[in-house]
Amino acid sequence: NFYNPSEMMVTWSTIDDPQGSVVEFGLNHITEKTFNGSSIKFVDQGAQKLTQYIHRVLLRDLSPGKRYIYHCGSKLGWSEIFFFTAMKSGANFSPHLALYGDLGAENSQSLTRLQEEVQDGKYDAILHVGDFAYNMETVYCLLLAGPNTIHKEMFGLEDLLVTYGVDLAIWAHEHSYERLFPLYNKTVYNGSMEEPYKNPKSLTHIITGSAGCWSRHDPFPKNMPPWSAFRTVDYGYSRMQAINYTHLYFEQVSIDQGGKVIDSFHLIRENHAPYGPFPKM
């Protein structure tokens, strides 16, 4: 649970019903504490109707910033031993995150470097933006048929985001990286010409879907729109640090260029409030 540093949700799946969902864990020994949870039966909609059981156990009373060892299972058997670090807390906590989307099992270009950085303790959390997996066959979709459940642009979210003063929106799906200027209704609302991301007048969008995918790169149109600040088709992933209550630091790592940071910026909002009002278009 990201919002409560004294809790952690453990999730796993099994092919068979193990007749229980249990996590044993502790600071030094896995048998120090035991928590029970629940499971749901999931049957996929493919021809084979494969079944798996999704287990969830909420661990409580954790000490923020401490490293715990654990295993999960039931009376029928246990997993191997894993570990996690409970979320830190306090006004001085400055979390580091890795962010990416569209990391497929095939052509997962960013995986090796991400594994190394995670094992080196570089991140407090990882945000996978979406497209965890891809279907194995085509789906009928007539793109000229208007809005549908297969292919739908989310323009309706924009007013919701500016109403609640969202600082940064992070997206994927496009297999590329792009940083936009602060934007509303296709109009740029920079903080200033010299410092566009200092107290911007609308939210900033980042597309980070270049971690690696079986369908390879998505090329950009030739003409760069005025709201696009930086773009690249290099494989890579993003890093973000919440420095304090008002400052975010964001950077993009290129796998094609051996881990080089190819883009970075600070986003500063000294007053967190809704954006607007905007002029009528």
mmCIF file of C-alpha atoms in Angstrom:
data_model
loop_
_atom_site.group_PDB
_atom_site.id
_atom_site.type_symbol
_atom_site.label_atom_id
_atom_site.label_comp_id
_atom_site.label_asym_id
_atom_site.label_seq_id
_atom_site.Cartn_x
_atom_site.Cartn_y
_atom_site.Cartn_z
ATOM 1 C CA ASN A 1 0.000 0.000 0.000
ATOM 2 C CA PHE A 2 1.826 3.126 -1.233
ATOM 3 C CA TYR A 3 -0.113 5.477 1.067
ATOM 4 C CA ASN A 4 0.556 3.634 4.324
ATOM 5 C CA PRO A 5 4.231 2.860 5.060
ATOM 6 C CA SER A 6 3.232 0.334 7.719
ATOM 7 C CA GLU A 7 1.447 -1.919 5.171
ATOM 8 C CA MET A 8 2.383 -4.005 2.140
ATOM 9 C CA MET A 9 0.138 -6.049 -0.173
ATOM 10 C CA VAL A 10 1.600 -9.359 -1.396
ATOM 11 C CA THR A 11 0.015 -10.806 -4.556
ATOM 12 C CA TRP A 12 0.761 -14.096 -6.325
ATOM 13 C CA SER A 13 -0.971 -16.692 -8.465
ATOM 14 C CA THR A 14 -1.165 -20.498 -8.529
ATOM 15 C CA ILE A 15 -2.466 -22.952 -11.101
ATOM 16 C CA ASP A 16 -4.196 -25.118 -8.483
ATOM 17 C CA ASP A 17 -6.182 -24.177 -5.389
ATOM 18 C CA PRO A 18 -3.715 -24.439 -2.451
ATOM 19 C CA GLN A 19 -6.556 -24.187 0.092
ATOM 20 C CA GLY A 20 -5.212 -21.044 1.689
ATOM 21 C CA SER A 21 -3.445 -17.733 1.101
ATOM 22 C CA VAL A 22 -0.748 -17.218 3.729
ATOM 23 C CA VAL A 23 2.390 -15.069 4.080
ATOM 24 C CA GLU A 24 5.020 -15.760 6.728
ATOM 25 C CA PHE A 25 7.598 -13.005 7.189
ATOM 26 C CA GLY A 26 9.950 -11.170 9.520
ATOM 27 C CA LEU A 27 13.047 -9.019 9.858
ATOM 28 C CA ASN A 28 15.373 -11.945 10.569
ATOM 29 C CA HIS A 29 13.247 -15.101 10.230
ATOM 30 C CA ILE A 30 10.253 -15.837 8.021
ATOM 31 C CA THR A 31 8.279 -17.338 10.905
ATOM 32 C CA GLU A 32 8.202 -14.175 13.044
ATOM 33 C CA LYS A 33 4.754 -13.101 11.779
ATOM 34 C CA THR A 34 1.912 -14.725 9.833
ATOM 35 C CA PHE A 35 -0.939 -13.074 7.943
ATOM 36 C CA ASN A 36 -3.800 -14.726 6.080
ATOM 37 C CA GLY A 37 -5.572 -13.364 3.022
ATOM 38 C CA SER A 38 -7.910 -14.541 0.296
ATOM 39 C CA SER A 39 -7.928 -15.708 -3.318
ATOM 40 C CA ILE A 40 -10.194 -15.468 -6.345
ATOM 41 C CA LYS A 41 -10.566 -18.006 -9.135
ATOM 42 C CA PHE A 42 -9.821 -16.612 -12.592
ATOM 43 C CA VAL A 43 -10.740 -18.451 -15.804
ATOM 44 C CA ASP A 44 -9.436 -16.876 -19.006
ATOM 45 C CA GLN A 45 -11.651 -16.555 -22.061
ATOM 46 C CA GLY A 46 -9.379 -18.461 -24.448
ATOM 47 C CA ALA A 47 -10.235 -21.777 -26.040
ATOM 48 C CA GLN A 48 -8.506 -23.759 -23.264
ATOM 49 C CA LYS A 49 -10.291 -21.893 -20.425
ATOM 50 C CA LEU A 50 -7.139 -21.957 -18.306
ATOM 51 C CA THR A 51 -7.634 -21.437 -14.576
ATOM 52 C CA GLN A 52 -5.475 -19.725 -11.994
ATOM 53 C CA TYR A 53 -6.005 -18.536 -8.432
ATOM 54 C CA ILE A 54 -5.015 -14.941 -7.598
ATOM 55 C CA HIS A 55 -3.949 -14.537 -3.956
ATOM 56 C CA ARG A 56 -3.726 -11.299 -1.946
ATOM 57 C CA VAL A 57 -2.454 -10.903 1.613
ATOM 58 C CA LEU A 58 -2.135 -7.529 3.376
ATOM 59 C CA LEU A 59 0.826 -7.289 5.774
ATOM 60 C CA ARG A 60 0.428 -4.782 8.617
ATOM 61 C CA ASP A 61 2.464 -3.224 11.442
ATOM 62 C CA LEU A 62 5.616 -2.838 9.342
ATOM 63 C CA SER A 63 8.507 -0.592 10.356
ATOM 64 C CA PRO A 64 9.073 2.030 7.612
ATOM 65 C CA GLY A 65 12.332 1.569 5.714
ATOM 66 C CA LYS A 66 13.076 -1.885 7.165
ATOM 67 C CA ARG A 67 13.943 -4.903 4.984
ATOM 68 C CA TYR A 68 11.730 -7.982 5.451
ATOM 69 C CA ILE A 69 12.090 -11.547 4.225
ATOM 70 C CA TYR A 70 8.991 -13.592 3.407
ATOM 71 C CA HIS A 71 7.483 -16.526 1.590
ATOM 72 C CA CYS A 72 3.914 -17.200 0.522
ATOM 73 C CA GLY A 73 1.799 -20.311 0.156
ATOM 74 C CA SER A 74 -0.288 -22.548 2.403
ATOM 75 C CA LYS A 75 -0.187 -25.819 4.282
ATOM 76 C CA LEU A 76 0.284 -27.560 0.913
ATOM 77 C CA GLY A 77 3.606 -25.852 0.212
ATOM 78 C CA TRP A 78 5.626 -22.632 0.156
ATOM 79 C CA SER A 79 7.287 -20.424 -2.406
ATOM 80 C CA GLU A 80 10.970 -19.607 -2.411
ATOM 81 C CA ILE A 81 12.111 -16.801 -0.078
ATOM 82 C CA PHE A 82 11.745 -13.199 -1.259
ATOM 83 C CA PHE A 83 12.376 -9.824 0.358
ATOM 84 C CA PHE A 84 10.962 -6.295 0.284
ATOM 85 C CA THR A 85 11.714 -2.980 1.964
ATOM 86 C CA ALA A 86 8.799 -1.287 3.702
ATOM 87 C CA MET A 87 8.045 2.181 2.358
ATOM 88 C CA LYS A 88 9.874 4.971 4.137
ATOM 89 C CA SER A 89 7.949 7.870 5.645
ATOM 90 C CA GLY A 90 8.435 11.372 6.967
ATOM 91 C CA ALA A 91 8.817 14.864 5.530
ATOM 92 C CA ASN A 92 12.387 14.154 4.375
ATOM 93 C CA PHE A 93 11.504 11.029 2.365
ATOM 94 C CA SER A 94 12.429 11.644 -1.284
ATOM 95 C CA PRO A 95 11.360 8.519 -3.233
ATOM 96 C CA HIS A 96 13.081 7.392 -6.433
ATOM 97 C CA LEU A 97 10.916 5.620 -9.024
ATOM 98 C CA ALA A 98 11.502 3.803 -12.297
ATOM 99 C CA LEU A 99 8.722 4.345 -14.841
ATOM 100 C CA TYR A 100 8.038 2.628 -18.143
ATOM 101 C CA GLY A 101 5.379 1.020 -20.297
ATOM 102 C CA ASP A 102 5.164 -1.573 -23.053
ATOM 103 C CA LEU A 103 7.885 -3.872 -21.746
ATOM 104 C CA GLY A 104 7.093 -7.111 -23.554
ATOM 105 C CA ALA A 105 8.535 -10.576 -22.957
ATOM 106 C CA GLU A 106 9.848 -10.449 -26.527
ATOM 107 C CA ASN A 107 12.341 -7.644 -27.311
ATOM 108 C CA SER A 108 12.381 -6.427 -23.679
ATOM 109 C CA GLN A 109 15.291 -4.083 -24.346
ATOM 110 C CA SER A 110 15.313 -2.334 -20.957
ATOM 111 C CA LEU A 111 14.987 -5.400 -18.741
ATOM 112 C CA THR A 112 18.671 -6.133 -18.049
ATOM 113 C CA ARG A 113 19.577 -2.594 -17.007
ATOM 114 C CA LEU A 114 16.408 -2.262 -14.902
ATOM 115 C CA GLN A 115 17.191 -5.526 -13.103
ATOM 116 C CA GLU A 116 20.699 -4.310 -12.294
ATOM 117 C CA GLU A 117 19.468 -0.984 -10.941
ATOM 118 C CA VAL A 118 16.724 -2.596 -8.854
ATOM 119 C CA GLN A 119 19.161 -5.094 -7.342
ATOM 120 C CA ASP A 120 21.540 -2.202 -6.624
ATOM 121 C CA GLY A 121 18.821 -0.509 -4.548
ATOM 122 C CA LYS A 122 18.356 2.468 -6.860
ATOM 123 C CA TYR A 123 14.541 2.601 -6.588
ATOM 124 C CA ASP A 124 11.926 2.754 -3.865
ATOM 125 C CA ALA A 125 9.161 1.701 -6.269
ATOM 126 C CA ILE A 126 8.497 0.880 -9.926
ATOM 127 C CA LEU A 127 5.529 2.195 -11.887
ATOM 128 C CA HIS A 128 4.625 0.062 -14.920
ATOM 129 C CA VAL A 129 2.392 2.384 -16.929
ATOM 130 C CA GLY A 130 0.606 -0.313 -18.911
ATOM 131 C CA ASP A 131 0.593 -2.940 -21.657
ATOM 132 C CA PHE A 132 1.935 -5.686 -19.416
ATOM 133 C CA ALA A 133 1.089 -8.366 -21.972
ATOM 134 C CA TYR A 134 -0.198 -8.682 -25.500
ATOM 135 C CA ASN A 135 -2.917 -10.863 -26.973
ATOM 136 C CA MET A 136 -2.004 -13.833 -29.166
ATOM 137 C CA GLU A 137 -4.408 -13.151 -31.998
ATOM 138 C CA THR A 138 -5.948 -10.203 -33.807
ATOM 139 C CA VAL A 139 -9.150 -8.534 -32.602
ATOM 140 C CA TYR A 140 -11.735 -7.110 -34.978
ATOM 141 C CA CYS A 141 -11.792 -3.335 -34.719
ATOM 142 C CA LEU A 142 -13.249 -0.969 -37.299
ATOM 143 C CA LEU A 143 -11.389 2.246 -36.453
ATOM 144 C CA LEU A 144 -13.794 4.347 -38.507
ATOM 145 C CA ALA A 145 -16.745 3.196 -36.401
ATOM 146 C CA GLY A 146 -16.257 5.915 -33.784
ATOM 147 C CA PRO A 147 -15.638 5.391 -30.052
ATOM 148 C CA ASN A 148 -15.453 1.751 -28.999
ATOM 149 C CA THR A 149 -13.891 -0.375 -26.294
ATOM 150 C CA ILE A 150 -10.915 -1.397 -28.429
ATOM 151 C CA HIS A 151 -9.579 1.956 -29.633
ATOM 152 C CA LYS A 152 -10.662 5.050 -27.741
ATOM 153 C CA GLU A 153 -8.811 8.312 -27.169
ATOM 154 C CA MET A 154 -9.193 9.674 -23.649
ATOM 155 C CA PHE A 155 -9.857 13.359 -24.354
ATOM 156 C CA GLY A 156 -12.521 13.399 -21.653
ATOM 157 C CA LEU A 157 -9.881 12.938 -18.940
ATOM 158 C CA GLU A 158 -8.253 16.304 -19.597
ATOM 159 C CA ASP A 159 -10.849 18.425 -17.782
ATOM 160 C CA LEU A 160 -10.783 16.039 -14.827
ATOM 161 C CA LEU A 161 -6.987 16.310 -14.553
ATOM 162 C CA VAL A 162 -6.877 20.115 -14.667
ATOM 163 C CA THR A 163 -9.831 20.433 -12.264
ATOM 164 C CA TYR A 164 -7.919 18.487 -9.622
ATOM 165 C CA GLY A 165 -4.592 20.193 -10.327
ATOM 166 C CA VAL A 166 -2.659 17.099 -11.397
ATOM 167 C CA ASP A 167 1.038 17.964 -11.773
ATOM 168 C CA LEU A 168 2.197 15.213 -14.113
ATOM 169 C CA ALA A 169 0.367 12.670 -16.286
ATOM 170 C CA ILE A 170 2.401 9.627 -17.360
ATOM 171 C CA TRP A 171 1.277 7.527 -20.328
ATOM 172 C CA ALA A 172 2.509 4.709 -22.556
ATOM 173 C CA HIS A 173 1.049 2.617 -25.444
ATOM 174 C CA GLU A 174 3.106 4.539 -28.022
ATOM 175 C CA HIS A 175 6.480 2.787 -28.275
ATOM 176 C CA SER A 176 8.504 5.961 -27.859
ATOM 177 C CA TYR A 177 9.382 8.690 -25.366
ATOM 178 C CA GLU A 178 7.987 12.204 -25.561
ATOM 179 C CA ARG A 179 7.945 15.133 -23.142
ATOM 180 C CA LEU A 180 5.228 17.708 -23.720
ATOM 181 C CA PHE A 181 5.065 21.318 -22.647
ATOM 182 C CA PRO A 182 2.307 22.103 -20.115
ATOM 183 C CA LEU A 183 -0.824 21.739 -22.194
ATOM 184 C CA TYR A 184 -4.588 22.160 -22.267
ATOM 185 C CA ASN A 185 -6.847 21.705 -25.293
ATOM 186 C CA LYS A 186 -3.842 21.598 -27.667
ATOM 187 C CA THR A 187 -2.611 24.964 -26.348
ATOM 188 C CA VAL A 188 0.696 25.412 -24.494
ATOM 189 C CA TYR A 189 0.499 26.980 -21.008
ATOM 190 C CA ASN A 190 4.123 27.268 -19.882
ATOM 191 C CA GLY A 191 5.094 28.828 -16.586
ATOM 192 C CA SER A 192 7.296 31.220 -18.583
ATOM 193 C CA MET A 193 9.274 31.174 -21.810
ATOM 194 C CA GLU A 194 12.545 30.674 -19.910
ATOM 195 C CA GLU A 195 11.208 28.170 -17.345
ATOM 196 C CA PRO A 196 8.214 26.338 -18.837
ATOM 197 C CA TYR A 197 7.942 23.833 -15.973
ATOM 198 C CA LYS A 198 8.162 26.322 -13.083
ATOM 199 C CA ASN A 199 4.617 26.998 -11.857
ATOM 200 C CA PRO A 200 3.067 25.938 -15.183
ATOM 201 C CA LYS A 201 -0.494 26.977 -15.960
ATOM 202 C CA SER A 202 -1.562 23.430 -16.900
ATOM 203 C CA LEU A 203 -0.367 19.893 -16.358
ATOM 204 C CA THR A 204 2.604 18.237 -18.043
ATOM 205 C CA HIS A 205 2.300 14.991 -20.023
ATOM 206 C CA ILE A 206 5.033 12.374 -20.463
ATOM 207 C CA ILE A 207 4.814 9.356 -22.792
ATOM 208 C CA THR A 208 7.236 6.614 -21.750
ATOM 209 C CA GLY A 209 6.377 3.483 -23.724
ATOM 210 C CA SER A 210 9.786 2.634 -25.161
ATOM 211 C CA ALA A 211 10.958 -0.039 -22.712
ATOM 212 C CA GLY A 212 10.764 -2.725 -25.429
ATOM 213 C CA CYS A 213 7.967 -4.423 -27.351
ATOM 214 C CA TRP A 214 7.568 -7.168 -29.963
ATOM 215 C CA SER A 215 6.241 -4.643 -32.508
ATOM 216 C CA ARG A 216 9.413 -2.539 -32.225
ATOM 217 C CA HIS A 217 9.497 1.272 -32.598
ATOM 218 C CA ASP A 218 6.607 3.644 -33.328
ATOM 219 C CA PRO A 219 7.981 6.358 -35.649
ATOM 220 C CA PHE A 220 6.961 9.990 -35.125
ATOM 221 C CA PRO A 221 5.208 12.093 -37.769
ATOM 222 C CA LYS A 222 7.640 14.306 -39.649
ATOM 223 C CA ASN A 223 6.308 17.649 -38.387
ATOM 224 C CA MET A 224 6.780 18.287 -34.651
ATOM 225 C CA PRO A 225 3.725 19.976 -33.050
ATOM 226 C CA PRO A 226 4.277 23.099 -30.901
ATOM 227 C CA TRP A 227 3.433 21.293 -27.660
ATOM 228 C CA SER A 228 6.180 18.660 -28.111
ATOM 229 C CA ALA A 229 9.317 19.636 -26.149
ATOM 230 C CA PHE A 230 11.445 16.504 -26.696
ATOM 231 C CA ARG A 231 10.910 13.177 -28.445
ATOM 232 C CA THR A 232 12.909 10.079 -29.299
ATOM 233 C CA VAL A 233 12.330 6.535 -30.550
ATOM 234 C CA ASP A 234 15.326 5.183 -28.604
ATOM 235 C CA TYR A 235 14.511 2.197 -26.415
ATOM 236 C CA GLY A 236 14.624 3.234 -22.776
ATOM 237 C CA TYR A 237 12.846 4.000 -19.528
ATOM 238 C CA SER A 238 12.264 6.915 -17.161
ATOM 239 C CA ARG A 239 13.383 7.812 -13.661
ATOM 240 C CA MET A 240 11.634 10.197 -11.292
ATOM 241 C CA GLN A 241 12.506 11.628 -7.893
ATOM 242 C CA ALA A 242 10.028 13.459 -5.695
ATOM 243 C CA ILE A 243 12.563 15.855 -4.186
ATOM 244 C CA ASN A 244 10.110 17.552 -1.847
ATOM 245 C CA TYR A 245 6.539 18.863 -1.726
ATOM 246 C CA THR A 246 7.085 21.297 -4.603
ATOM 247 C CA HIS A 247 9.832 19.794 -6.794
ATOM 248 C CA LEU A 248 9.937 16.737 -9.078
ATOM 249 C CA TYR A 249 12.972 15.640 -11.088
ATOM 250 C CA PHE A 250 12.424 13.522 -14.209
ATOM 251 C CA GLU A 251 14.888 11.964 -16.670
ATOM 252 C CA GLN A 252 14.896 9.557 -19.617
ATOM 253 C CA VAL A 253 17.496 6.800 -20.049
ATOM 254 C CA SER A 254 18.425 5.563 -23.537
ATOM 255 C CA ILE A 255 19.213 1.867 -23.942
ATOM 256 C CA ASP A 256 20.354 2.510 -27.521
ATOM 257 C CA GLN A 257 23.019 4.890 -26.164
ATOM 258 C CA GLY A 258 24.274 2.609 -23.397
ATOM 259 C CA GLY A 259 22.285 4.023 -20.476
ATOM 260 C CA LYS A 260 22.892 7.700 -21.246
ATOM 261 C CA VAL A 261 20.434 10.230 -19.802
ATOM 262 C CA ILE A 262 19.100 11.911 -22.954
ATOM 263 C CA ASP A 263 16.407 14.141 -21.430
ATOM 264 C CA SER A 264 15.761 15.668 -18.011
ATOM 265 C CA PHE A 265 13.776 18.459 -16.382
ATOM 266 C CA HIS A 266 12.548 19.766 -13.030
ATOM 267 C CA LEU A 267 8.818 20.282 -12.511
ATOM 268 C CA ILE A 268 8.114 22.917 -9.848
ATOM 269 C CA ARG A 269 4.684 23.788 -8.402
ATOM 270 C CA GLU A 270 4.803 26.092 -5.408
ATOM 271 C CA ASN A 271 1.007 26.173 -5.086
ATOM 272 C CA HIS A 272 -0.907 22.935 -5.616
ATOM 273 C CA ALA A 273 -4.345 23.975 -6.855
ATOM 274 C CA PRO A 274 -6.683 23.478 -9.823
ATOM 275 C CA TYR A 275 -5.596 25.021 -13.128
ATOM 276 C CA GLY A 276 -7.518 27.671 -15.032
ATOM 277 C CA PRO A 277 -9.765 29.271 -15.861
ATOM 278 C CA PHE A 278 -8.833 28.815 -19.511
ATOM 279 C CA PRO A 279 -10.033 31.066 -22.353
ATOM 280 C CA LYS A 280 -12.957 29.776 -24.387
ATOM 281 C CA MET A 281 -11.819 28.201 -27.644
#
